[in-house]
Amino acid sequence: MEQTKTHLKELEAESIYILREVAAQFEKPAILFSGGKDSIVVTHLAYKAFYPAKLPFPLVHIDTGHNFVETIQYRDELVKKLGAELIVGSVQESIDTGRVKEESGFNASRNSLQTTTLLDTIEKYKFDACIGGARRDEEKARAKERIFSHRDDFGQWNPKNQRPELWNIFNGRKNIGEHFRVFPISNWTEMDVWQYILQEGIELPSLYYTHTRKVFQRDGQWLAAEDCIKRRPEEVVVEKDVRCRTIGDITCTGLTLSTAHNLEDIIAEIAATRVTERGGRADDKRSETAMEDRKKLGYF
């Protein structure tokens, strides 16, 4: 246990150092807040990094319009608790103004449409650094990321054109119109995140804990039976005890059958599982390089 505390303390210190570097190097940074556990941990770290001063970064949430109600409730309560500034980019508005075209069919999702809304929001508010909760252990494309990840003037990511990061020296120099995505918990694992949440007593959306929900099965994964997902005739709705390992757009967030009602149960469940954290994310299964393709276009 003592070794775990030391390990988490080292990770926390590194992340706080990165967040302070962001505040020092950039003029208008922001936290990309999804309402998922990783962005919650990043927000908690930022709060600790600058306490007792006010959180120096606004929280930017790209709202697909197909979010879990619990996520939005948690977001609003956290913003009020921290006295933080909240900026919401609306995918529905992007659809209404013709910036993006909504998908149709049984596998339709607004997840990929977030990219345009995100880039429009960054341009509108002139953010020069967007802090995210991505970790290198999540997915092979994210394993290629630098902590200070450069984006060109189109908001796009080129994995072959990134700066070296030696001895925790971060290069935030950029040209006009370019920006950076910054990932303070890049070196954390999923287990690190959960152990840190337990250690710090961080509150989470109820979705992360086992609850009874109406669901249906598609392609080997359980999805929430919500109006925004068009179901096939053979996809029968049943009630199951489930929880989320990651939280995103309802249409692509797979649910895990679980009996984990508290953080200790979740940690034990994660330690025993052989399914990756994003194994239930339908958006990652659209192609072999789905995540990398989205990232190159400007995704989180």
Coordinates of C-alpha atoms in Angstrom, one line a residue:
M1 CA 0.0 0.0 0.0
E2 CA 2.8 2.4 0.9
Q3 CA 4.5 1.7 -2.5
T4 CA 1.2 2.5 -4.2
K5 CA 1.0 5.8 -2.4
T6 CA 4.5 6.7 -3.4
H7 CA 3.9 5.7 -7.0
L8 CA 0.7 7.9 -7.1
K9 CA 2.5 10.8 -5.5
E10 CA 5.1 10.7 -8.2
L11 CA 2.5 10.6 -10.9
E12 CA 0.6 13.5 -9.3
A13 CA 3.7 15.6 -9.0
E14 CA 4.5 15.1 -12.7
S15 CA 1.0 16.0 -13.8
I16 CA 0.9 19.1 -11.6
Y17 CA 4.3 20.2 -13.0
I18 CA 2.8 19.8 -16.6
L19 CA -0.3 21.8 -15.7
R20 CA 1.9 24.6 -14.3
E21 CA 4.0 24.5 -17.4
V22 CA 0.8 25.0 -19.5
A23 CA -0.2 28.0 -17.4
A24 CA 3.3 29.4 -17.8
Q25 CA 3.8 28.8 -21.6
F26 CA 0.3 29.5 -23.1
E27 CA -1.9 32.5 -23.2
K28 CA -5.3 30.9 -23.3
P29 CA -5.4 27.2 -22.3
A30 CA -8.5 25.2 -21.5
I31 CA -9.5 21.8 -20.1
L32 CA -11.4 19.5 -22.4
F33 CA -14.0 18.1 -20.1
S34 CA -16.0 15.1 -21.1
G35 CA -17.4 14.1 -17.7
G36 CA -15.4 10.9 -17.9
K37 CA -13.1 9.8 -15.0
D38 CA -9.9 10.9 -16.8
S39 CA -11.0 14.5 -17.4
I40 CA -12.4 14.6 -13.9
V41 CA -8.9 13.5 -12.5
V42 CA -7.2 16.2 -14.7
T43 CA -9.6 18.8 -13.3
H44 CA -8.9 17.7 -9.8
L45 CA -5.1 17.9 -10.4
A46 CA -5.5 21.4 -11.9
Y47 CA -7.5 22.4 -8.8
K48 CA -4.7 21.1 -6.6
A49 CA -2.0 22.7 -8.7
F50 CA -3.2 26.2 -8.3
Y51 CA -5.1 26.1 -5.0
P52 CA -6.1 28.3 -3.2
A53 CA -6.3 30.4 -6.4
K54 CA -9.3 29.9 -8.7
L55 CA -9.0 27.2 -11.4
P56 CA -7.2 29.1 -14.2
F57 CA -8.6 27.1 -17.1
P58 CA -12.2 27.0 -18.3
L59 CA -13.8 23.6 -18.8
V60 CA -14.8 23.0 -22.4
H61 CA -17.4 20.4 -23.0
I62 CA -18.4 19.3 -26.5
D63 CA -22.0 18.3 -26.1
T64 CA -23.2 15.7 -28.7
G65 CA -26.8 16.1 -27.6
H66 CA -26.7 12.3 -26.9
N67 CA -25.0 12.4 -23.5
F68 CA -26.1 10.4 -20.5
V69 CA -28.3 12.6 -18.2
E70 CA -26.0 11.6 -15.3
T71 CA -23.0 13.1 -17.1
I72 CA -24.6 16.5 -17.6
Q73 CA -25.9 16.6 -14.1
Y74 CA -22.4 15.8 -12.7
R75 CA -20.8 18.4 -15.0
D76 CA -23.1 21.2 -13.8
E77 CA -22.6 20.3 -10.2
L78 CA -18.8 20.2 -10.5
V79 CA -18.7 23.5 -12.3
K80 CA -20.8 25.1 -9.5
K81 CA -18.7 23.5 -6.8
L82 CA -15.4 24.7 -8.3
G83 CA -16.7 28.1 -9.4
A84 CA -15.2 27.3 -12.8
E85 CA -16.1 28.7 -16.2
L86 CA -18.0 26.3 -18.5
I87 CA -17.9 26.6 -22.3
V88 CA -20.2 24.2 -24.2
G89 CA -19.7 23.5 -27.9
S90 CA -22.9 22.0 -29.4
V91 CA -22.9 19.3 -32.0
Q92 CA -26.6 19.9 -32.6
E93 CA -25.8 23.5 -33.5
S94 CA -23.1 22.3 -35.9
I95 CA -25.7 20.1 -37.6
D96 CA -28.3 22.9 -37.7
T97 CA -25.9 25.3 -39.3
G98 CA -24.7 22.8 -41.9
R99 CA -21.2 22.4 -40.6
V100 CA -21.7 18.6 -40.3
K101 CA -24.1 16.1 -41.6
E102 CA -25.8 13.8 -39.2
E103 CA -25.3 10.0 -39.8
S104 CA -28.3 7.8 -40.4
G105 CA -28.9 4.1 -40.0
F106 CA -28.6 1.6 -37.2
N107 CA -24.9 2.4 -36.5
A108 CA -25.4 6.2 -36.6
S109 CA -23.4 8.2 -34.0
R110 CA -22.5 11.8 -33.4
N111 CA -19.2 10.9 -31.9
S112 CA -17.1 11.6 -35.0
L113 CA -19.1 14.9 -35.5
Q114 CA -17.5 16.2 -32.3
T115 CA -14.3 17.0 -34.2
T116 CA -15.7 19.8 -36.2
T117 CA -17.5 21.3 -33.2
L118 CA -14.3 21.1 -31.1
L119 CA -12.2 22.8 -33.8
D120 CA -14.8 25.5 -34.2
T121 CA -14.9 26.1 -30.5
I122 CA -11.1 26.3 -30.3
E123 CA -11.1 28.8 -33.1
K124 CA -14.0 30.8 -31.6
Y125 CA -12.3 31.2 -28.2
K126 CA -8.7 31.3 -29.5
F127 CA -7.5 28.5 -27.3
D128 CA -3.8 27.9 -27.8
A129 CA -3.7 24.8 -25.6
C130 CA -6.4 22.2 -24.8
I131 CA -5.7 19.9 -21.8
G132 CA -7.1 16.4 -22.2
G133 CA -7.3 13.2 -20.1
A134 CA -6.0 10.8 -22.7
R135 CA -3.5 8.2 -21.5
R136 CA -0.9 6.2 -23.5
D137 CA -2.2 2.9 -22.3
E138 CA -5.7 3.4 -23.6
E139 CA -5.1 2.7 -27.3
K140 CA -2.2 2.3 -29.8
A141 CA -2.8 5.7 -31.5
R142 CA -2.7 7.5 -28.1
A143 CA 0.5 5.6 -27.3
K144 CA 2.2 7.7 -30.0
E145 CA 1.2 11.0 -28.4
R146 CA 3.6 13.5 -26.8
I147 CA 2.5 15.2 -23.6
F148 CA 2.7 18.5 -25.5
S149 CA 1.0 17.3 -28.7
H150 CA 1.3 19.8 -31.6
R151 CA -1.7 20.6 -33.9
D152 CA -1.3 22.5 -37.1
D153 CA -3.3 25.5 -38.2
F154 CA -6.1 23.1 -39.4
G155 CA -6.2 21.6 -36.0
Q156 CA -4.8 18.3 -37.3
W157 CA -2.3 15.9 -35.7
N158 CA 0.7 14.5 -37.6
P159 CA 2.3 11.6 -35.6
K160 CA 5.5 11.9 -37.6
N161 CA 5.9 15.6 -36.8
Q162 CA 6.1 15.8 -33.0
R163 CA 8.7 17.4 -30.8
P164 CA 11.1 15.3 -28.7
E165 CA 10.4 15.5 -24.9
L166 CA 13.6 14.9 -23.0
W167 CA 14.0 15.3 -19.2
N168 CA 10.5 16.8 -18.9
I169 CA 11.4 19.7 -21.1
F170 CA 8.2 20.7 -23.0
N171 CA 8.3 22.8 -26.1
G172 CA 5.2 24.9 -26.5
R173 CA 6.4 27.1 -29.4
K174 CA 4.0 27.4 -32.2
N175 CA 3.0 29.6 -35.2
I176 CA -0.1 31.7 -35.4
G177 CA -3.2 29.6 -35.7
E178 CA -1.6 26.5 -34.4
H179 CA -2.3 25.0 -30.9
F180 CA -1.4 22.2 -28.6
R181 CA -3.2 19.4 -27.0
V182 CA -1.7 18.6 -23.6
F183 CA -2.0 15.3 -21.8
P184 CA -0.9 15.6 -18.1
I185 CA -1.8 12.0 -17.2
S186 CA -0.2 10.4 -20.3
N187 CA 2.0 8.1 -18.1
W188 CA -0.9 6.9 -15.9
T189 CA -2.6 3.6 -16.4
E190 CA -6.3 2.8 -15.9
M191 CA -5.4 1.2 -12.5
D192 CA -3.5 4.3 -11.5
V193 CA -6.5 6.5 -12.2
W194 CA -8.8 4.3 -10.1
Q195 CA -6.4 4.1 -7.2
Y196 CA -5.9 7.8 -7.3
I197 CA -9.7 8.4 -7.3
L198 CA -9.9 6.2 -4.2
Q199 CA -7.0 7.9 -2.5
E200 CA -8.3 11.4 -3.1
G201 CA -12.0 10.6 -2.5
I202 CA -13.0 12.0 -5.9
E203 CA -16.7 12.0 -6.6
L204 CA -17.8 10.4 -9.9
P205 CA -20.9 10.2 -12.0
S206 CA -23.1 7.4 -10.9
L207 CA -22.7 5.7 -14.3
Y208 CA -19.3 4.3 -13.1
Y209 CA -21.0 2.2 -10.4
T210 CA -23.2 -0.8 -11.0
H211 CA -26.8 0.2 -11.6
T212 CA -29.9 -1.4 -13.3
R213 CA -30.5 -0.1 -16.8
K214 CA -32.5 -1.1 -19.9
V215 CA -30.0 -2.4 -22.4
F216 CA -29.7 -4.4 -25.6
Q217 CA -26.9 -6.4 -27.1
R218 CA -25.2 -5.5 -30.4
D219 CA -22.0 -7.1 -31.9
G220 CA -21.2 -8.6 -28.5
Q221 CA -21.5 -5.5 -26.4
W222 CA -24.3 -4.1 -24.3
L223 CA -25.7 -0.6 -25.2
A224 CA -28.1 1.6 -23.4
A225 CA -31.7 1.4 -24.8
E226 CA -32.1 5.1 -25.4
D227 CA -34.1 6.9 -28.1
C228 CA -31.0 8.2 -29.8
I229 CA -30.0 4.6 -30.8
K230 CA -32.0 3.0 -33.6
R231 CA -32.5 -0.7 -32.8
R232 CA -33.0 -3.6 -35.2
P233 CA -36.1 -5.7 -34.8
E234 CA -34.2 -8.6 -33.3
E235 CA -32.4 -6.4 -30.7
V236 CA -34.4 -7.1 -27.5
V237 CA -34.4 -4.7 -24.6
V238 CA -33.7 -6.3 -21.2
E239 CA -32.7 -5.0 -17.8
K240 CA -29.2 -5.7 -16.6
D241 CA -26.9 -4.7 -13.8
V242 CA -24.2 -2.7 -15.6
R243 CA -21.7 0.1 -15.3
C244 CA -19.5 2.2 -17.6
R245 CA -15.7 1.9 -17.8
T246 CA -15.5 4.9 -20.1
I247 CA -18.1 7.5 -20.7
G248 CA -18.8 9.1 -24.1
D249 CA -21.7 9.6 -26.5
I250 CA -24.5 7.1 -25.6
T251 CA -24.4 5.6 -29.1
C252 CA -20.9 4.3 -28.8
T253 CA -20.5 3.7 -25.0
G254 CA -20.5 0.0 -24.3
L255 CA -21.7 -1.0 -20.8
T256 CA -20.1 -3.7 -18.7
L257 CA -22.0 -6.3 -16.8
S258 CA -20.8 -5.7 -13.2
T259 CA -21.5 -6.1 -9.5
A260 CA -19.0 -3.3 -8.5
H261 CA -20.9 -0.9 -6.2
N262 CA -17.9 1.0 -4.8
L263 CA -14.3 1.9 -5.7
E264 CA -12.7 -1.1 -4.0
D265 CA -15.0 -3.4 -6.1
I266 CA -14.1 -1.5 -9.3
I267 CA -10.4 -1.8 -8.6
A268 CA -10.7 -5.5 -8.0
E269 CA -12.7 -5.9 -11.2
I270 CA -10.2 -4.0 -13.3
A271 CA -7.3 -6.1 -11.8
A272 CA -9.1 -9.3 -12.9
T273 CA -10.4 -8.3 -16.3
R274 CA -8.8 -9.3 -19.7
V275 CA -10.9 -6.8 -21.7
T276 CA -9.2 -3.5 -22.5
E277 CA -10.7 -0.3 -21.2
R278 CA -11.9 0.9 -24.6
G279 CA -13.0 -2.7 -25.6
G280 CA -16.6 -1.6 -25.3
R281 CA -16.3 1.6 -27.4
A282 CA -18.1 1.1 -30.7
D283 CA -16.4 4.1 -32.3
D284 CA -13.0 2.3 -32.0
K285 CA -14.3 -0.7 -33.9
R286 CA -15.3 1.1 -37.1
S287 CA -11.8 0.3 -38.6
E288 CA -8.4 -1.0 -37.6
T289 CA -7.1 2.6 -37.4
A290 CA -10.3 4.3 -36.3
M291 CA -8.8 6.3 -33.4
E292 CA -5.7 7.4 -35.3
D293 CA -7.8 8.5 -38.3
R294 CA -10.0 10.6 -35.9
K295 CA -7.0 12.1 -34.2
K296 CA -5.4 13.1 -37.4
L297 CA -8.5 15.1 -38.2
G298 CA -8.5 16.9 -34.9
Y299 CA -10.2 14.6 -32.5
F300 CA -9.3 14.5 -28.7

